[in-house]
Amino acid sequence: MAQLFDLALINSALRVLTPILLAALGGALCSRVGLFNVGLEGFMLLGAFSAVAGNYFFGNVVYAIVFAIIVVSLFSLVFGYLSIHLKANVIVVGVAMNALAAGITTFSLRAIFDVKGAFYDNTMVGLPKWNIPIIENIPVLGPILAGLTPLVYVAFLIAGLMWYYFYRTKSGFRFLAAGENPLAARSVGIRVTRYQYGAVLASGVLCALGGAQLSLGQVTMFTEGMTAGRGFIALVATMLGQSGPLGVTAASLLFGFMDALSIRFQGLALPTHFTQMLPYVVTILAMFFFKDKSFQQDALKQGTSSR
Amino acid sequence: MTRMLLQMDSITKKYGEFSANRGIDFSLRAGEVHAIVGENGAGKTTLMRILYGMEQPTSGTISLNGKAVSFASPLDAIQHGIGMVHQHFMLFPTFTVAENIVIGHEPGSGVRFDRKQAVSIVEELCETYGMKVDPEAVVSSTAPGVQQRVEILKVLYQGAEIIILDEPTGVLTPLEVKELLEAIKQLSKQGKSFILISHKLNEVLEVADRITVLRDGEVTGVVNKGEADAALLSRLMVGRELADLDRRPAQPGESVLEVSEVTIRGSKGKPVLDNVSLNVRAGEIVGVAGISGNGQSELLQVISGLASSDSGSIKLSGKDVTGMSTRSIREHGLAHIPEDRYVWGANRTATVADTGLMGHQRRLQRSGMLKLKEIRSLVSGWVQKFSIKTGSLDTSTQYLSGGNLQKLIVARELEQGTPFLIAAEPTRGVDIGAMETIHGELLKRREEGTGILLVSSELTEIIKLSDRILVMYEGRIAGELSVNEATEEKLGLLMAGGTLQ
C-alpha cells in the first residue's frame, strides 16, 4: 500500500489534474450561461498544438502561451458565433469543433513540421518547474509542491477568482442571472449575448492554458490527439461539480488523483491497458451519481413550471 | 381634473396589411388606475408593447408629462419611469427575493455586490409601500402571490411611476387576488399610476378608476368608475349582446364515471392523489375546483389512461377500465378536452385538418386509407360553427391563436359523441365570445345526457356550469358543494385548505 500512496502521488495528481481543471472551469462558465460546451476537447488539443508551435517559432515559453491563447480564442469565437449568433445546436457545434481541431492539428503537423504523429524538438524549452525556496524544505508540503509548473498554481488561482466573481461581484451576479433566465435578464437590461460570448472566450483561454500544460508541462512535445479524452473528463467534472468553481475543483481533484493512481499502478505487475482504464471507469461511475442533480436540469424544471 | 401624466395619441400599429392598433388614444393621470379590457387579439398587448418600448408604432405619438418621447427598448421605458409586470413572471427561481428585486441596479461599491445592503433596501421598500416579502427567501419556494409582489417591488425599485400589470391575477388564488387589488389601491393613493390589462371584469370593476375597452384594434368605449357594469363592458368588448345561458336543472341519470379510492403515491412520501372517489352521472356537470397542482392533472391522467394509479379502480358506464390503454378507454366512451392544448391536445406542426382528425382516424378510413373528403368537410363544418379563424384547413396548427386552437379541440372532442366527457380548462386563454360558444355547447351536451367532468381554475366558470362542485386540495377531495350553496368565498376557503365550519 505504502508503495501506492505517498506524497509523490499527490504531487503527480496535481500535475495531471491541471489541464482537466482548467478546461472544466471553462466548461463551467459556458454551462452557467446555458451553453453546454462539448468542444473543450478540441479547444484543448488546439491549445496544446499552438503552444508547441509558438514555442518552436518564438523560442520563448511566455510567447508560446500567449500565442496559444490567441489561437484558441479565435477558435472559440467560431464556436460562439455558430451557437450564439446563428443559434445552431450547441452540442452539434461542439462535436464539430472537436473534429475540426483534430483535423487542423494533424494537418498543420504535416504542413508546418513535416512530421507524422508527433513533433519533438530538443531545442524547445518547456514550462519552468518551480521549487519554491522555503516551502521546498517544509516536510509534507515540500514534496507535494515540488517541481510544479506555474500553470498548476494559476489553475487553482483561477478557480478561486471564479468563486469570488460568481458570488461576490455585481458582474458575476448578472452573469449567473443571464444563464438562469435569459428572458428575465434581458428585461432588466442585462446584455445576455455579451455574457455568453465572454464565457465562450474565457473557456477558450482556459483550454489554451490547459493545452499548454499538456504539451509544455511534463513533456515538451505534441502528439496527435494527445488530449486523449481529457476534455470530456473535464466535461464530466463540470457536471459533477454542478458548474460551481468549488465543486468543479473537487471533481477535477478526484479525476486527477485517479489518473495519477493509474500511472502508479503500471509500476505493479498489472497490465497497462487495464490500469489506464481507471480514470474512465471512475468517470462513468461519477456519471451515475450526478444523474439527477445537474444544475442544468434544475434550470430546465424551473423554466417549465412557471407558466 | 389632474394633469395627464401619460398621453398616447392616435397610435396605429400595422403588421403588413393587418392593423393591430388603429388610431388608439389613451391617457393616464397620476395616481390613477386605468384598466384596458378587450378580447384576445383586440390589441391590448400590442399597445402595451409599444408603450414599453418593445415595439415601435407605425404612427402616433407618446408624451410623458407633456413632453414627446419615444422608447427604443424596455430599458428606455424603465428610465422614463415605466415598469411592466409581465403575465409570465420575469424572475430568477434560484435567487433570493432581494436579489431578484435589485438586479440591474445592485448596491455595493465598485465591482462588489453587497447582498446585505440589498436585503435592507428591500426591507425599506416593503416598509414604504406596505407590501410584505421575506427578502432572504428563495423565489422558487415562494407562492405565486409573493412572486407577484416581488415583481411589483422590483418595478418600484427601478423607479417606476407608471406600472403596467399584464393579466396579473391569472395564477393567483382568490385571497391573493384580494391582496393584490388592495396593494394596487394603496400604491395609487401614494401617487403611483397603474395600467391594468385584464379580462376579469369583476376585478377591473373593483379597482379601476377608468376603463378603456378595445375591440379589433380600436377603442369602443371609455367609461369611468361607477358608470360601468359587467354587461356594458362585455357588450363593448364583443360588439353584441351576450345571450344568457339557458340553464335548466340537471336531470342526472345513470352513473357514467365512477372513480373509487384512487391513490397515486408521490415521489416524496406525500401522495399525489389520496384515496379519491367521485362519480359523474349522465346529464350532469361535475366541477372540480382547486389551485393548480393539487392533483387535478393527475386525476384526469388516471381517468384517461395517460397515467396509472397505485390503487383504486375506475369504471366507465359500468365497465371497469382500470389499467386499460388510452385507446381502449376512449373506445369505452371517453372524450377529453385536455388541459394543456399544446402538450396533449394538438401537434403544432400538423395542419388544422390533421389536428381535427386526431382521435377520429380509426373511424374515417377505409382499409387503411383516410377518407380525406369526409374529413375536410367535417373539419370545415367545425370551423364555421365555432368561427375558428384560420387561413385554411392546411394552415399549420401553430399559427392558430390559442383561443382558436382551443375551439378546434373542443369541436373535435364534442364530435366524439361519447357518454362521458372530460373538459379541462376548456376556456383557458379564450375570449368572451368563444367562451360563450364553448359554455353553450357544454350545456347542450349536458341536456343531451352526457356526463361531464369539468376541471377549471376559473371559479366563475365552475360556478356557472357545474351542478355539483368538488374541491381538491393536496390530492384529496376537500369538500363537495351543490351549485346552490357554492360561493367563491366558500370555494376559495376549501381551495386554500380550510374547512367550512
PDB file of N, CA and C in Angstrom, chain B residues 102-176:
ATOM      1  N   VAL B 102     -33.220  43.713  -6.715  1.00  0.00           N
ATOM      2  CA  VAL B 102     -32.181  44.713  -7.001  1.00  0.00           C
ATOM      3  C   VAL B 102     -31.450  44.470  -8.313  1.00  0.00           C
ATOM      4  N   ILE B 103     -31.731  43.352  -8.979  1.00  0.00           N
ATOM      5  CA  ILE B 103     -30.951  43.033 -10.171  1.00  0.00           C
ATOM      6  C   ILE B 103     -31.039  44.150 -11.214  1.00  0.00           C
ATOM      7  N   GLY B 104     -29.887  44.451 -11.792  1.00  0.00           N
ATOM      8  CA  GLY B 104     -29.805  45.555 -12.756  1.00  0.00           C
ATOM      9  C   GLY B 104     -29.329  46.843 -12.104  1.00  0.00           C
ATOM     10  N   HIS B 105     -29.641  47.007 -10.812  1.00  0.00           N
ATOM     11  CA  HIS B 105     -29.180  48.193 -10.078  1.00  0.00           C
ATOM     12  C   HIS B 105     -28.670  47.730  -8.717  1.00  0.00           C
ATOM     13  N   GLU B 106     -27.678  46.839  -8.706  1.00  0.00           N
ATOM     14  CA  GLU B 106     -27.249  46.235  -7.453  1.00  0.00           C
ATOM     15  C   GLU B 106     -26.500  47.244  -6.585  1.00  0.00           C
ATOM     16  N   PRO B 107     -26.744  47.204  -5.282  1.00  0.00           N
ATOM     17  CA  PRO B 107     -25.980  48.060  -4.383  1.00  0.00           C
ATOM     18  C   PRO B 107     -24.579  47.481  -4.155  1.00  0.00           C
ATOM     19  N   GLY B 108     -23.661  48.305  -3.643  1.00  0.00           N
ATOM     20  CA  GLY B 108     -22.303  47.851  -3.392  1.00  0.00           C
ATOM     21  C   GLY B 108     -21.326  48.833  -3.989  1.00  0.00           C
ATOM     22  N   SER B 109     -20.101  48.787  -3.480  1.00  0.00           N
ATOM     23  CA  SER B 109     -19.116  49.724  -4.004  1.00  0.00           C
ATOM     24  C   SER B 109     -18.223  49.021  -5.016  1.00  0.00           C
ATOM     25  N   GLY B 110     -17.892  49.710  -6.096  1.00  0.00           N
ATOM     26  CA  GLY B 110     -17.025  49.137  -7.127  1.00  0.00           C
ATOM     27  C   GLY B 110     -17.669  47.916  -7.756  1.00  0.00           C
ATOM     28  N   VAL B 111     -16.881  46.856  -7.893  1.00  0.00           N
ATOM     29  CA  VAL B 111     -17.404  45.655  -8.536  1.00  0.00           C
ATOM     30  C   VAL B 111     -18.161  44.782  -7.542  1.00  0.00           C
ATOM     31  N   ARG B 112     -18.007  45.053  -6.260  1.00  0.00           N
ATOM     32  CA  ARG B 112     -18.590  44.195  -5.234  1.00  0.00           C
ATOM     33  C   ARG B 112     -20.097  44.361  -5.149  1.00  0.00           C
ATOM     34  N   PHE B 113     -20.790  43.259  -5.025  1.00  0.00           N
ATOM     35  CA  PHE B 113     -22.234  43.254  -4.866  1.00  0.00           C
ATOM     36  C   PHE B 113     -22.527  43.033  -3.387  1.00  0.00           C
ATOM     37  N   ASP B 114     -23.117  44.056  -2.750  1.00  0.00           N
ATOM     38  CA  ASP B 114     -23.349  43.991  -1.310  1.00  0.00           C
ATOM     39  C   ASP B 114     -24.736  43.412  -1.036  1.00  0.00           C
ATOM     40  N   ARG B 115     -24.771  42.117  -0.726  1.00  0.00           N
ATOM     41  CA  ARG B 115     -26.071  41.464  -0.544  1.00  0.00           C
ATOM     42  C   ARG B 115     -26.773  41.909   0.729  1.00  0.00           C
ATOM     43  N   LYS B 116     -25.970  42.243   1.749  1.00  0.00           N
ATOM     44  CA  LYS B 116     -26.595  42.698   3.000  1.00  0.00           C
ATOM     45  C   LYS B 116     -27.362  43.987   2.766  1.00  0.00           C
ATOM     46  N   GLN B 117     -26.718  44.865   1.987  1.00  0.00           N
ATOM     47  CA  GLN B 117     -27.380  46.132   1.699  1.00  0.00           C
ATOM     48  C   GLN B 117     -28.640  45.892   0.865  1.00  0.00           C
ATOM     49  N   ALA B 118     -28.564  44.924  -0.046  1.00  0.00           N
ATOM     50  CA  ALA B 118     -29.727  44.600  -0.873  1.00  0.00           C
ATOM     51  C   ALA B 118     -30.904  44.212   0.023  1.00  0.00           C
ATOM     52  N   VAL B 119     -30.612  43.391   1.042  1.00  0.00           N
ATOM     53  CA  VAL B 119     -31.677  42.962   1.952  1.00  0.00           C
ATOM     54  C   VAL B 119     -32.287  44.163   2.660  1.00  0.00           C
ATOM     55  N   SER B 120     -31.431  45.084   3.126  1.00  0.00           N
ATOM     56  CA  SER B 120     -32.000  46.214   3.857  1.00  0.00           C
ATOM     57  C   SER B 120     -32.759  47.158   2.930  1.00  0.00           C
ATOM     58  N   ILE B 121     -32.300  47.252   1.688  1.00  0.00           N
ATOM     59  CA  ILE B 121     -33.051  48.063   0.715  1.00  0.00           C
ATOM     60  C   ILE B 121     -34.455  47.500   0.530  1.00  0.00           C
ATOM     61  N   VAL B 122     -34.515  46.161   0.390  1.00  0.00           N
ATOM     62  CA  VAL B 122     -35.817  45.537   0.165  1.00  0.00           C
ATOM     63  C   VAL B 122     -36.709  45.703   1.391  1.00  0.00           C
ATOM     64  N   GLU B 123     -36.113  45.591   2.581  1.00  0.00           N
ATOM     65  CA  GLU B 123     -36.915  45.789   3.792  1.00  0.00           C
ATOM     66  C   GLU B 123     -37.502  47.197   3.825  1.00  0.00           C
ATOM     67  N   GLU B 124     -36.687  48.156   3.401  1.00  0.00           N
ATOM     68  CA  GLU B 124     -37.171  49.536   3.354  1.00  0.00           C
ATOM     69  C   GLU B 124     -38.313  49.693   2.362  1.00  0.00           C
ATOM     70  N   LEU B 125     -38.125  49.093   1.165  1.00  0.00           N
ATOM     71  CA  LEU B 125     -39.170  49.146   0.139  1.00  0.00           C
ATOM     72  C   LEU B 125     -40.486  48.593   0.676  1.00  0.00           C
ATOM     73  N   CYS B 126     -40.388  47.450   1.365  1.00  0.00           N
ATOM     74  CA  CYS B 126     -41.581  46.807   1.923  1.00  0.00           C
ATOM     75  C   CYS B 126     -42.275  47.761   2.874  1.00  0.00           C
ATOM     76  N   GLU B 127     -41.456  48.424   3.690  1.00  0.00           N
ATOM     77  CA  GLU B 127     -41.966  49.379   4.676  1.00  0.00           C
ATOM     78  C   GLU B 127     -42.705  50.527   3.960  1.00  0.00           C
ATOM     79  N   THR B 128     -42.019  51.128   2.986  1.00  0.00           N
ATOM     80  CA  THR B 128     -42.564  52.295   2.285  1.00  0.00           C
ATOM     81  C   THR B 128     -43.892  51.993   1.613  1.00  0.00           C
ATOM     82  N   TYR B 129     -43.954  50.829   0.955  1.00  0.00           N
ATOM     83  CA  TYR B 129     -45.133  50.562   0.140  1.00  0.00           C
ATOM     84  C   TYR B 129     -46.103  49.598   0.803  1.00  0.00           C
ATOM     85  N   GLY B 130     -45.802  49.203   2.018  1.00  0.00           N
ATOM     86  CA  GLY B 130     -46.732  48.346   2.744  1.00  0.00           C
ATOM     87  C   GLY B 130     -46.979  46.993   2.098  1.00  0.00           C
ATOM     88  N   MET B 131     -45.931  46.412   1.481  1.00  0.00           N
ATOM     89  CA  MET B 131     -46.071  45.062   0.932  1.00  0.00           C
ATOM     90  C   MET B 131     -45.059  44.178   1.648  1.00  0.00           C
ATOM     91  N   LYS B 132     -45.524  43.005   2.090  1.00  0.00           N
ATOM     92  CA  LYS B 132     -44.603  42.190   2.863  1.00  0.00           C
ATOM     93  C   LYS B 132     -43.978  41.077   2.033  1.00  0.00           C
ATOM     94  N   VAL B 133     -42.652  41.003   2.049  1.00  0.00           N
ATOM     95  CA  VAL B 133     -41.954  39.839   1.489  1.00  0.00           C
ATOM     96  C   VAL B 133     -40.754  39.543   2.390  1.00  0.00           C
ATOM     97  N   ASP B 134     -40.307  38.293   2.371  1.00  0.00           N
ATOM     98  CA  ASP B 134     -39.095  37.944   3.107  1.00  0.00           C
ATOM     99  C   ASP B 134     -37.924  38.081   2.141  1.00  0.00           C
ATOM    100  N   PRO B 135     -37.058  39.072   2.341  1.00  0.00           N
ATOM    101  CA  PRO B 135     -36.006  39.343   1.342  1.00  0.00           C
ATOM    102  C   PRO B 135     -35.044  38.180   1.156  1.00  0.00           C
ATOM    103  N   GLU B 136     -34.920  37.332   2.182  1.00  0.00           N
ATOM    104  CA  GLU B 136     -33.916  36.275   2.070  1.00  0.00           C
ATOM    105  C   GLU B 136     -34.469  34.934   1.609  1.00  0.00           C
ATOM    106  N   ALA B 137     -35.778  34.877   1.352  1.00  0.00           N
ATOM    107  CA  ALA B 137     -36.375  33.630   0.863  1.00  0.00           C
ATOM    108  C   ALA B 137     -35.954  33.405  -0.586  1.00  0.00           C
ATOM    109  N   VAL B 138     -35.806  32.128  -0.953  1.00  0.00           N
ATOM    110  CA  VAL B 138     -35.505  31.803  -2.344  1.00  0.00           C
ATOM    111  C   VAL B 138     -36.819  31.813  -3.122  1.00  0.00           C
ATOM    112  N   VAL B 139     -36.796  32.468  -4.282  1.00  0.00           N
ATOM    113  CA  VAL B 139     -38.045  32.715  -5.001  1.00  0.00           C
ATOM    114  C   VAL B 139     -38.808  31.443  -5.361  1.00  0.00           C
ATOM    115  N   SER B 140     -38.083  30.385  -5.761  1.00  0.00           N
ATOM    116  CA  SER B 140     -38.793  29.185  -6.196  1.00  0.00           C
ATOM    117  C   SER B 140     -39.606  28.562  -5.073  1.00  0.00           C
ATOM    118  N   SER B 141     -39.278  28.898  -3.812  1.00  0.00           N
ATOM    119  CA  SER B 141     -40.024  28.294  -2.708  1.00  0.00           C
ATOM    120  C   SER B 141     -41.162  29.200  -2.236  1.00  0.00           C
ATOM    121  N   THR B 142     -41.407  30.286  -2.943  1.00  0.00           N
ATOM    122  CA  THR B 142     -42.477  31.177  -2.505  1.00  0.00           C
ATOM    123  C   THR B 142     -43.726  31.001  -3.366  1.00  0.00           C
ATOM    124  N   ALA B 143     -44.858  31.433  -2.824  1.00  0.00           N
ATOM    125  CA  ALA B 143     -46.139  31.298  -3.517  1.00  0.00           C
ATOM    126  C   ALA B 143     -46.234  32.318  -4.658  1.00  0.00           C
ATOM    127  N   PRO B 144     -47.097  32.023  -5.658  1.00  0.00           N
ATOM    128  CA  PRO B 144     -47.260  32.954  -6.771  1.00  0.00           C
ATOM    129  C   PRO B 144     -47.600  34.375  -6.315  1.00  0.00           C
ATOM    130  N   GLY B 145     -48.390  34.485  -5.265  1.00  0.00           N
ATOM    131  CA  GLY B 145     -48.755  35.817  -4.778  1.00  0.00           C
ATOM    132  C   GLY B 145     -47.540  36.606  -4.334  1.00  0.00           C
ATOM    133  N   VAL B 146     -46.623  35.904  -3.667  1.00  0.00           N
ATOM    134  CA  VAL B 146     -45.390  36.553  -3.212  1.00  0.00           C
ATOM    135  C   VAL B 146     -44.548  36.943  -4.423  1.00  0.00           C
ATOM    136  N   GLN B 147     -44.475  36.043  -5.404  1.00  0.00           N
ATOM    137  CA  GLN B 147     -43.676  36.325  -6.598  1.00  0.00           C
ATOM    138  C   GLN B 147     -44.201  37.564  -7.304  1.00  0.00           C
ATOM    139  N   GLN B 148     -45.511  37.709  -7.300  1.00  0.00           N
ATOM    140  CA  GLN B 148     -46.110  38.890  -7.911  1.00  0.00           C
ATOM    141  C   GLN B 148     -45.666  40.151  -7.167  1.00  0.00           C
ATOM    142  N   ARG B 149     -45.671  40.083  -5.827  1.00  0.00           N
ATOM    143  CA  ARG B 149     -45.236  41.239  -5.039  1.00  0.00           C
ATOM    144  C   ARG B 149     -43.775  41.558  -5.335  1.00  0.00           C
ATOM    145  N   VAL B 150     -42.980  40.497  -5.493  1.00  0.00           N
ATOM    146  CA  VAL B 150     -41.566  40.708  -5.825  1.00  0.00           C
ATOM    147  C   VAL B 150     -41.453  41.468  -7.141  1.00  0.00           C
ATOM    148  N   GLU B 151     -42.263  41.064  -8.119  1.00  0.00           N
ATOM    149  CA  GLU B 151     -42.248  41.750  -9.418  1.00  0.00           C
ATOM    150  C   GLU B 151     -42.612  43.219  -9.262  1.00  0.00           C
ATOM    151  N   ILE B 152     -43.642  43.483  -8.470  1.00  0.00           N
ATOM    152  CA  ILE B 152     -44.078  44.873  -8.308  1.00  0.00           C
ATOM    153  C   ILE B 152     -43.000  45.676  -7.574  1.00  0.00           C
ATOM    154  N   LEU B 153     -42.416  45.066  -6.538  1.00  0.00           N
ATOM    155  CA  LEU B 153     -41.354  45.762  -5.797  1.00  0.00           C
ATOM    156  C   LEU B 153     -40.156  46.033  -6.696  1.00  0.00           C
ATOM    157  N   LYS B 154     -39.862  45.080  -7.581  1.00  0.00           N
ATOM    158  CA  LYS B 154     -38.740  45.268  -8.496  1.00  0.00           C
ATOM    159  C   LYS B 154     -38.969  46.498  -9.371  1.00  0.00           C
ATOM    160  N   VAL B 155     -40.182  46.577  -9.892  1.00  0.00           N
ATOM    161  CA  VAL B 155     -40.532  47.700 -10.757  1.00  0.00           C
ATOM    162  C   VAL B 155     -40.465  49.015  -9.972  1.00  0.00           C
ATOM    163  N   LEU B 156     -40.929  48.982  -8.718  1.00  0.00           N
ATOM    164  CA  LEU B 156     -40.873  50.187  -7.883  1.00  0.00           C
ATOM    165  C   LEU B 156     -39.429  50.575  -7.585  1.00  0.00           C
ATOM    166  N   TYR B 157     -38.607  49.566  -7.321  1.00  0.00           N
ATOM    167  CA  TYR B 157     -37.190  49.822  -7.040  1.00  0.00           C
ATOM    168  C   TYR B 157     -36.512  50.461  -8.241  1.00  0.00           C
ATOM    169  N   GLN B 158     -36.949  50.058  -9.428  1.00  0.00           N
ATOM    170  CA  GLN B 158     -36.379  50.645 -10.651  1.00  0.00           C
ATOM    171  C   GLN B 158     -36.854  52.074 -10.855  1.00  0.00           C
ATOM    172  N   GLY B 159     -37.736  52.535  -9.972  1.00  0.00           N
ATOM    173  CA  GLY B 159     -38.151  53.940 -10.030  1.00  0.00           C
ATOM    174  C   GLY B 159     -39.370  54.183 -10.880  1.00  0.00           C
ATOM    175  N   ALA B 160     -40.224  53.172 -11.025  1.00  0.00           N
ATOM    176  CA  ALA B 160     -41.383  53.340 -11.893  1.00  0.00           C
ATOM    177  C   ALA B 160     -42.446  54.219 -11.249  1.00  0.00           C
ATOM    178  N   GLU B 161     -43.019  55.100 -12.050  1.00  0.00           N
ATOM    179  CA  GLU B 161     -44.170  55.889 -11.632  1.00  0.00           C
ATOM    180  C   GLU B 161     -45.429  55.325 -12.283  1.00  0.00           C
ATOM    181  N   ILE B 162     -45.226  54.710 -13.443  1.00  0.00           N
ATOM    182  CA  ILE B 162     -46.331  54.082 -14.165  1.00  0.00           C
ATOM    183  C   ILE B 162     -46.067  52.579 -14.196  1.00  0.00           C
ATOM    184  N   ILE B 163     -46.998  51.800 -13.695  1.00  0.00           N
ATOM    185  CA  ILE B 163     -46.783  50.353 -13.641  1.00  0.00           C
ATOM    186  C   ILE B 163     -47.829  49.659 -14.502  1.00  0.00           C
ATOM    187  N   ILE B 164     -47.337  48.884 -15.459  1.00  0.00           N
ATOM    188  CA  ILE B 164     -48.235  48.124 -16.325  1.00  0.00           C
ATOM    189  C   ILE B 164     -48.368  46.720 -15.748  1.00  0.00           C
ATOM    190  N   LEU B 165     -49.588  46.286 -15.492  1.00  0.00           N
ATOM    191  CA  LEU B 165     -49.801  44.925 -15.000  1.00  0.00           C
ATOM    192  C   LEU B 165     -50.528  44.149 -16.089  1.00  0.00           C
ATOM    193  N   ASP B 166     -49.872  43.118 -16.632  1.00  0.00           N
ATOM    194  CA  ASP B 166     -50.462  42.340 -17.722  1.00  0.00           C
ATOM    195  C   ASP B 166     -51.092  41.082 -17.147  1.00  0.00           C
ATOM    196  N   GLU B 167     -52.394  40.997 -17.198  1.00  0.00           N
ATOM    197  CA  GLU B 167     -53.137  39.846 -16.656  1.00  0.00           C
ATOM    198  C   GLU B 167     -52.559  39.398 -15.321  1.00  0.00           C
ATOM    199  N   PRO B 168     -52.599  40.247 -14.312  1.00  0.00           N
ATOM    200  CA  PRO B 168     -51.852  39.945 -13.089  1.00  0.00           C
ATOM    201  C   PRO B 168     -52.475  38.860 -12.219  1.00  0.00           C
ATOM    202  N   THR B 169     -53.736  38.523 -12.418  1.00  0.00           N
ATOM    203  CA  THR B 169     -54.373  37.628 -11.444  1.00  0.00           C
ATOM    204  C   THR B 169     -54.506  36.198 -11.942  1.00  0.00           C
ATOM    205  N   GLY B 170     -53.969  35.924 -13.121  1.00  0.00           N
ATOM    206  CA  GLY B 170     -54.133  34.599 -13.717  1.00  0.00           C
ATOM    207  C   GLY B 170     -53.704  33.439 -12.836  1.00  0.00           C
ATOM    208  N   VAL B 171     -52.612  33.616 -12.115  1.00  0.00           N
ATOM    209  CA  VAL B 171     -52.069  32.486 -11.365  1.00  0.00           C
ATOM    210  C   VAL B 171     -52.340  32.575  -9.862  1.00  0.00           C
ATOM    211  N   LEU B 172     -53.162  33.537  -9.462  1.00  0.00           N
ATOM    212  CA  LEU B 172     -53.333  33.768  -8.028  1.00  0.00           C
ATOM    213  C   LEU B 172     -54.582  33.097  -7.471  1.00  0.00           C
ATOM    214  N   THR B 173     -54.547  32.786  -6.184  1.00  0.00           N
ATOM    215  CA  THR B 173     -55.739  32.274  -5.506  1.00  0.00           C
ATOM    216  C   THR B 173     -56.641  33.466  -5.190  1.00  0.00           C
ATOM    217  N   PRO B 174     -57.922  33.210  -4.918  1.00  0.00           N
ATOM    218  CA  PRO B 174     -58.838  34.325  -4.640  1.00  0.00           C
ATOM    219  C   PRO B 174     -58.316  35.259  -3.541  1.00  0.00           C
ATOM    220  N   LEU B 175     -57.727  34.677  -2.503  1.00  0.00           N
ATOM    221  CA  LEU B 175     -57.225  35.514  -1.412  1.00  0.00           C
ATOM    222  C   LEU B 175     -56.078  36.400  -1.891  1.00  0.00           C
ATOM    223  N   GLU B 176     -55.177  35.805  -2.691  1.00  0.00           N
ATOM    224  CA  GLU B 176     -54.042  36.571  -3.215  1.00  0.00           C
ATOM    225  C   GLU B 176     -54.518  37.689  -4.134  1.00  0.00           C
TER     226      GLU B 176
END
